[in-house]
Amino acid sequence: MWWSLDNAGPMIIDFHTHSHASDGALAPRELLQEAAAAGVQQFALTDHDTVAGYRALVEDDGAVPAGMQLLAGTELSTLWSGVGIHVVGLGMDIDHPVLRAGLDVLDAARRERAGLIAARLERLGMPGALAGAQAAAGVSQIGRPHFAAWMVAQGHVKDANQAFDKYLGAGKTGDVKTCWPSLAEATGWIVAAGGTAVLAHPLKYRMTRAKLKRCLKDFASAGGSAMEVYSGRQTEEQTRDLCKLAVAQGLLASVGSDFHAHWDYGPRLGFDVSRLPADVVLLTAERLGRQAA
Ligand code: AMP
Ligand code: MN
Ligand code: MN
Ligand code: MN
């Protein structure tokens, strides 16, 4: 198996995960331990619009379990043709000034958006939404899940799913995305910082196949070089389909669970890449290093 580290058995990768630096449940250190227990050999923490969790790991001696390769990562919120598209950045220099400035833009955008979402919820009869979501977020990067948690606590909805279905999900009143940078701009920040840009969970946007291909093409023109062929719970058929798409578009294939917490029906950490068809060009830590060089 050409993609294996040592040609000895399966390799387990996870290049898309969240900690409590954004909307995940676990501390970065805990998440790494869980990933190691799941056999993950190459790992990236990709919190929404921040590298704070990754930075904490790098500064925390002994946080990275033996035998695990930890890559720098983030998941950037962007806008393309009216669709909110997520771009995973891997292997960047987190101190590169272009990336730092980009993350500052996104941090400000998240704060501005939180105010807009809160104003809309208040108009629907939910006063105190901003303070509530901010309290739920604490020092984490604020996002819709924190609004959802507050709405559940207030009894406005029965669970987070209902909060998204009724108020926060795609096309609902709390789905504010006008604050985000363009797909091309955010992709440029990752590339400028020596990283690899990966189009996250391509099937989540529910675009037609023609539109998704246009999106991937624009992404590649902006310097994007990979797309996720596995991103959490999906069927084998969807994985095969995305692998074909990656090959056809000339993109590297990346895998990540998009793990946030131990939910009953949520994805598990790690993906055994020996399950992928042999004709995809898999994104690995080794290939990232070569790209960055
Ligand atoms: P944001 O980053 O603020 O745009 O919020 C998007 C995040 O909300 C996603 O990354 C998911 O973690 C979470 N999310 C999206 N849809 C749902 C849903 N239906 N139920 C629960 N959480 C969701
Ligand atoms: Mn999330
Ligand atoms: Mn995402
Ligand atoms: Mn994610």
Short mmCIF file of C-alpha atoms and ligand atoms in Angstrom, two decimals:
data_model
loop_
_atom_site.label_atom_id
_atom_site.label_comp_id
_atom_site.label_asym_id
_atom_site.label_seq_id
_atom_site.Cartn_x
_atom_site.Cartn_y
_atom_site.Cartn_z
CA MET A 1 0.00 0.00 0.00
CA TRP A 2 1.82 3.07 -1.21
CA TRP A 3 0.08 5.42 1.22
CA SER A 4 1.16 3.58 4.34
CA LEU A 5 3.92 5.05 6.50
CA ASP A 6 5.91 1.85 6.66
CA ASN A 7 4.04 -0.48 4.34
CA ALA A 8 2.91 -2.36 7.41
CA GLY A 9 -0.83 -2.38 7.83
CA PRO A 10 -3.50 0.28 7.69
CA MET A 11 -2.90 3.93 8.29
CA ILE A 12 -5.46 5.91 10.24
CA ILE A 13 -5.75 9.61 9.53
CA ASP A 14 -7.99 12.38 10.85
CA PHE A 15 -7.52 15.80 9.27
CA HIS A 16 -10.78 17.43 10.43
CA THR A 17 -11.69 17.72 14.13
CA HIS A 18 -12.94 20.30 16.64
CA SER A 19 -12.02 21.04 20.24
CA HIS A 20 -13.54 23.47 22.69
CA ALA A 21 -11.43 26.21 21.12
CA SER A 22 -14.42 26.35 18.72
CA ASP A 23 -17.60 24.25 18.99
CA GLY A 24 -16.18 20.88 20.06
CA ALA A 25 -16.74 19.37 23.50
CA LEU A 26 -13.22 18.24 24.41
CA ALA A 27 -10.09 20.13 25.39
CA PRO A 28 -7.40 19.85 22.70
CA ARG A 29 -5.24 17.60 24.88
CA GLU A 30 -8.17 15.28 25.64
CA LEU A 31 -9.07 15.12 21.96
CA LEU A 32 -5.54 14.01 21.07
CA GLN A 33 -5.67 11.28 23.68
CA GLU A 34 -8.97 10.03 22.33
CA ALA A 35 -7.59 10.12 18.80
CA ALA A 36 -4.53 8.14 19.88
CA ALA A 37 -6.79 5.59 21.57
CA ALA A 38 -8.66 5.29 18.26
CA GLY A 39 -5.33 4.51 16.55
CA VAL A 40 -5.00 7.81 14.68
CA GLN A 41 -1.44 8.23 13.37
CA GLN A 42 -1.75 11.54 11.54
CA PHE A 43 -3.99 14.15 13.10
CA ALA A 44 -5.07 17.75 12.65
CA LEU A 45 -7.15 19.92 14.94
CA THR A 46 -9.20 22.19 12.67
CA ASP A 47 -11.25 24.49 14.86
CA HIS A 48 -13.51 27.01 13.15
CA ASP A 49 -11.61 30.19 12.29
CA THR A 50 -8.94 29.80 14.97
CA VAL A 51 -5.65 28.07 15.68
CA ALA A 52 -5.83 28.76 19.44
CA GLY A 53 -6.31 25.08 20.33
CA TYR A 54 -3.44 23.99 18.12
CA ARG A 55 -1.22 26.72 19.56
CA ALA A 56 -2.02 25.50 23.08
CA LEU A 57 -1.03 21.95 22.07
CA VAL A 58 2.29 23.07 20.64
CA GLU A 59 3.06 24.99 23.82
CA ASP A 60 1.98 22.08 26.06
CA ASP A 61 4.90 19.65 26.56
CA GLY A 62 3.80 16.05 26.30
CA ALA A 63 0.38 16.86 24.81
CA VAL A 64 1.09 14.96 21.60
CA PRO A 65 0.87 11.19 22.17
CA ALA A 66 3.85 9.08 21.12
CA GLY A 67 3.62 7.87 17.56
CA MET A 68 1.20 10.55 16.44
CA GLN A 69 2.01 13.22 13.87
CA LEU A 70 0.18 16.46 14.68
CA LEU A 71 -0.36 18.97 11.89
CA ALA A 72 -1.37 22.61 12.16
CA GLY A 73 -4.98 23.07 11.11
CA THR A 74 -8.04 25.27 10.97
CA GLU A 75 -11.43 25.35 9.21
CA LEU A 76 -12.19 28.72 7.63
CA SER A 77 -15.69 30.08 7.02
CA THR A 78 -15.98 31.52 3.51
CA LEU A 79 -18.56 32.55 0.97
CA TRP A 80 -18.78 31.45 -2.66
CA SER A 81 -21.69 32.30 -4.94
CA GLY A 82 -24.02 32.81 -1.97
CA VAL A 83 -23.07 29.48 -0.38
CA GLY A 84 -21.18 29.25 2.91
CA ILE A 85 -18.20 27.04 2.06
CA HIS A 86 -15.70 25.71 4.60
CA VAL A 87 -12.00 25.45 3.77
CA VAL A 88 -9.73 23.31 5.91
CA GLY A 89 -6.16 24.58 6.07
CA LEU A 90 -3.40 22.12 6.96
CA GLY A 91 0.29 22.45 7.67
CA MET A 92 0.36 26.25 7.67
CA ASP A 93 2.85 28.42 9.54
CA ILE A 94 0.44 29.69 12.20
CA ASP A 95 2.59 32.76 12.76
CA HIS A 96 2.61 33.85 9.13
CA PRO A 97 1.40 37.48 9.03
CA VAL A 98 -1.07 36.86 6.20
CA LEU A 99 -2.72 34.00 8.08
CA ARG A 100 -2.74 35.96 11.34
CA ALA A 101 -4.42 38.90 9.62
CA GLY A 102 -6.94 36.56 7.99
CA LEU A 103 -7.83 34.94 11.29
CA ASP A 104 -8.28 38.42 12.79
CA VAL A 105 -10.72 39.23 9.97
CA LEU A 106 -12.65 36.03 10.71
CA ASP A 107 -12.65 36.66 14.44
CA ALA A 108 -14.18 40.11 13.85
CA ALA A 109 -16.65 38.60 11.36
CA ARG A 110 -17.80 36.03 13.94
CA ARG A 111 -18.39 38.73 16.53
CA GLU A 112 -20.26 40.92 14.06
CA ARG A 113 -22.33 37.95 12.91
CA ALA A 114 -23.18 36.97 16.49
CA GLY A 115 -24.68 40.44 16.97
CA LEU A 116 -26.74 40.11 13.78
CA ILE A 117 -27.99 36.62 14.69
CA ALA A 118 -28.92 37.83 18.18
CA ALA A 119 -30.85 40.82 16.79
CA ARG A 120 -32.84 38.50 14.56
CA LEU A 121 -33.60 36.09 17.40
CA GLU A 122 -34.63 38.96 19.64
CA ARG A 123 -37.13 40.05 17.01
CA LEU A 124 -38.55 36.54 17.17
CA GLY A 125 -39.12 36.92 20.90
CA MET A 126 -35.84 35.61 22.32
CA PRO A 127 -34.33 38.48 24.30
CA GLY A 128 -30.81 38.22 25.70
CA ALA A 129 -29.56 35.97 22.88
CA LEU A 130 -26.18 37.68 22.52
CA ALA A 131 -25.24 37.58 26.19
CA GLY A 132 -26.56 34.01 26.39
CA ALA A 133 -24.56 32.75 23.42
CA GLN A 134 -21.45 34.59 24.61
CA ALA A 135 -21.77 32.93 28.00
CA ALA A 136 -22.19 29.53 26.31
CA ALA A 137 -19.10 30.17 24.18
CA GLY A 138 -16.86 31.41 27.00
CA VAL A 139 -13.40 31.81 25.48
CA SER A 140 -14.28 29.62 22.47
CA GLN A 141 -14.76 31.02 18.99
CA ILE A 142 -18.49 31.93 19.06
CA GLY A 143 -20.79 30.18 16.60
CA ARG A 144 -24.32 29.02 15.96
CA PRO A 145 -23.94 25.96 18.24
CA HIS A 146 -23.54 28.36 21.18
CA PHE A 147 -26.79 30.08 20.25
CA ALA A 148 -28.36 26.64 20.01
CA ALA A 149 -27.08 25.67 23.49
CA TRP A 150 -28.52 28.88 24.95
CA MET A 151 -31.87 28.34 23.21
CA VAL A 152 -32.08 24.82 24.65
CA ALA A 153 -31.20 26.08 28.15
CA GLN A 154 -33.89 28.76 27.86
CA GLY A 155 -36.49 26.23 26.75
CA HIS A 156 -37.01 27.95 23.38
CA VAL A 157 -36.33 24.60 21.68
CA LYS A 158 -36.06 21.00 22.87
CA ASP A 159 -32.59 20.30 21.51
CA ALA A 160 -29.82 21.70 19.31
CA ASN A 161 -31.19 19.94 16.25
CA GLN A 162 -34.49 21.73 16.63
CA ALA A 163 -32.64 25.04 17.09
CA PHE A 164 -30.94 24.50 13.70
CA ASP A 165 -34.09 23.19 12.02
CA LYS A 166 -36.21 26.14 13.10
CA TYR A 167 -33.86 29.09 13.50
CA LEU A 168 -30.16 28.59 12.72
CA GLY A 169 -29.80 26.13 9.85
CA ALA A 170 -29.31 26.87 6.14
CA GLY A 171 -31.88 29.36 4.87
CA LYS A 172 -33.32 30.08 8.34
CA THR A 173 -33.41 33.49 9.95
CA GLY A 174 -30.23 32.94 12.01
CA ASP A 175 -28.19 31.73 9.04
CA VAL A 176 -26.13 34.90 8.58
CA LYS A 177 -23.16 34.45 6.24
CA THR A 178 -22.63 37.84 4.65
CA CYS A 179 -19.71 38.57 6.99
CA TRP A 180 -17.40 35.88 5.58
CA PRO A 181 -14.46 36.47 3.24
CA SER A 182 -14.64 35.00 -0.24
CA LEU A 183 -13.57 31.41 -0.86
CA ALA A 184 -10.66 32.65 -2.98
CA GLU A 185 -9.45 35.12 -0.38
CA ALA A 186 -9.46 32.67 2.53
CA THR A 187 -7.84 29.97 0.38
CA GLY A 188 -5.11 32.49 -0.45
CA TRP A 189 -4.35 33.02 3.25
CA ILE A 190 -3.74 29.28 3.78
CA VAL A 191 -1.53 29.02 0.72
CA ALA A 192 0.42 32.19 1.58
CA ALA A 193 1.19 30.65 4.98
CA GLY A 194 2.66 27.56 3.29
CA GLY A 195 -0.37 25.37 3.98
CA THR A 196 -2.58 23.09 1.92
CA ALA A 197 -6.17 24.20 1.37
CA VAL A 198 -8.83 21.47 1.42
CA LEU A 199 -12.46 21.94 0.45
CA ALA A 200 -14.38 20.58 3.44
CA HIS A 201 -17.38 18.19 3.31
CA PRO A 202 -18.39 18.78 -0.35
CA LEU A 203 -21.78 17.07 0.03
CA LYS A 204 -22.93 19.21 2.96
CA TYR A 205 -23.67 22.22 0.75
CA ARG A 206 -26.36 20.35 -1.17
CA MET A 207 -25.23 21.94 -4.44
CA THR A 208 -26.03 20.43 -7.81
CA ARG A 209 -23.13 18.45 -9.24
CA ALA A 210 -22.51 21.13 -11.88
CA LYS A 211 -22.36 23.86 -9.25
CA LEU A 212 -20.07 21.80 -7.00
CA LYS A 213 -17.70 21.29 -9.93
CA ARG A 214 -17.68 25.05 -10.61
CA CYS A 215 -16.92 25.61 -6.95
CA LEU A 216 -14.03 23.11 -6.99
CA LYS A 217 -12.65 24.71 -10.13
CA ASP A 218 -12.71 28.21 -8.61
CA PHE A 219 -11.19 26.75 -5.45
CA ALA A 220 -8.33 25.19 -7.44
CA SER A 221 -7.76 28.46 -9.32
CA ALA A 222 -7.38 30.20 -5.95
CA GLY A 223 -4.70 27.70 -4.90
CA GLY A 224 -6.83 24.97 -3.33
CA SER A 225 -5.34 21.54 -3.87
CA ALA A 226 -7.47 18.96 -2.05
CA MET A 227 -11.03 18.01 -1.19
CA GLU A 228 -12.45 15.82 1.54
CA VAL A 229 -13.59 12.43 0.30
CA TYR A 230 -14.60 11.38 3.79
CA SER A 231 -15.97 13.80 6.40
CA GLY A 232 -17.78 11.91 9.10
CA ARG A 233 -20.87 9.82 8.74
CA GLN A 234 -21.40 9.03 5.09
CA THR A 235 -22.11 5.96 3.02
CA GLU A 236 -19.45 3.90 1.25
CA GLU A 237 -21.12 4.92 -1.97
CA GLN A 238 -20.72 8.61 -1.18
CA THR A 239 -17.05 8.03 -0.38
CA ARG A 240 -16.51 6.26 -3.71
CA ASP A 241 -18.36 9.04 -5.51
CA LEU A 242 -16.23 11.75 -3.89
CA CYS A 243 -13.05 9.82 -4.70
CA LYS A 244 -14.05 9.77 -8.37
CA LEU A 245 -14.78 13.49 -8.23
CA ALA A 246 -11.38 14.22 -6.65
CA VAL A 247 -9.59 12.23 -9.35
CA ALA A 248 -11.61 13.91 -12.12
CA GLN A 249 -10.92 17.39 -10.72
CA GLY A 250 -7.21 16.67 -10.20
CA LEU A 251 -7.47 17.25 -6.45
CA LEU A 252 -5.76 15.40 -3.62
CA ALA A 253 -8.09 13.40 -1.39
CA SER A 254 -8.27 14.27 2.30
CA VAL A 255 -10.05 12.45 5.11
CA GLY A 256 -11.40 13.79 8.40
CA SER A 257 -14.17 12.84 10.79
CA ASP A 258 -15.40 16.40 11.57
CA PHE A 259 -15.59 15.09 15.12
CA HIS A 260 -17.11 17.51 17.64
CA ALA A 261 -18.16 15.31 20.58
CA HIS A 262 -19.12 11.78 21.48
CA TRP A 263 -22.65 11.87 20.13
CA ASP A 264 -24.68 8.68 19.84
CA TYR A 265 -24.98 8.99 16.09
CA GLY A 266 -21.89 11.10 15.54
CA PRO A 267 -18.74 10.09 13.68
CA ARG A 268 -15.87 8.29 15.36
CA LEU A 269 -12.35 9.68 15.28
CA GLY A 270 -10.06 8.47 12.51
CA PHE A 271 -10.46 6.85 9.11
CA ASP A 272 -8.56 3.85 7.79
CA VAL A 273 -7.28 5.09 4.43
CA SER A 274 -6.69 1.56 3.14
CA ARG A 275 -10.47 1.60 2.53
CA LEU A 276 -10.07 4.17 -0.24
CA PRO A 277 -9.79 3.21 -3.92
CA ALA A 278 -6.19 2.94 -5.06
CA ASP A 279 -6.46 5.58 -7.80
CA VAL A 280 -6.98 8.55 -5.47
CA VAL A 281 -3.95 10.62 -4.53
CA LEU A 282 -4.21 10.75 -0.79
CA LEU A 283 -3.23 13.81 1.24
CA THR A 284 -0.83 12.66 3.96
CA ALA A 285 1.52 14.47 6.33
CA GLU A 286 4.38 13.46 4.02
CA ARG A 287 2.69 14.93 0.98
CA LEU A 288 1.84 18.11 2.88
CA GLY A 289 5.46 18.53 3.82
CA ARG A 290 6.50 18.15 0.21
CA GLN A 291 3.90 20.67 -0.90
CA ALA A 292 5.05 23.20 1.64
CA ALA A 293 8.69 22.79 0.66
P1 AMP B 1 -21.02 28.26 12.55
O1 AMP B 1 -19.59 27.82 12.57
O2 AMP B 1 -21.32 29.29 13.59
O3 AMP B 1 -21.49 28.69 11.18
O4 AMP B 1 -21.89 27.00 12.96
C1 AMP B 1 -21.80 25.83 12.16
C2 AMP B 1 -21.62 24.64 13.04
O5 AMP B 1 -22.88 24.29 13.59
C3 AMP B 1 -21.18 23.40 12.29
O6 AMP B 1 -19.79 23.33 12.21
C4 AMP B 1 -21.72 22.30 13.17
O7 AMP B 1 -20.80 22.03 14.21
C5 AMP B 1 -22.95 22.90 13.80
N1 AMP B 1 -24.21 22.43 13.15
C6 AMP B 1 -24.59 22.60 11.89
N2 AMP B 1 -25.82 22.05 11.68
C7 AMP B 1 -26.19 21.51 12.84
C8 AMP B 1 -27.37 20.80 13.28
N3 AMP B 1 -28.38 20.55 12.46
N4 AMP B 1 -27.40 20.40 14.56
C9 AMP B 1 -26.39 20.65 15.40
N5 AMP B 1 -25.27 21.32 15.07
C10 AMP B 1 -25.17 21.74 13.79
MN MN B 2 -18.75 22.91 14.03
MN MN B 3 -17.67 22.59 8.40
MN MN B 4 -15.82 21.01 10.90
#
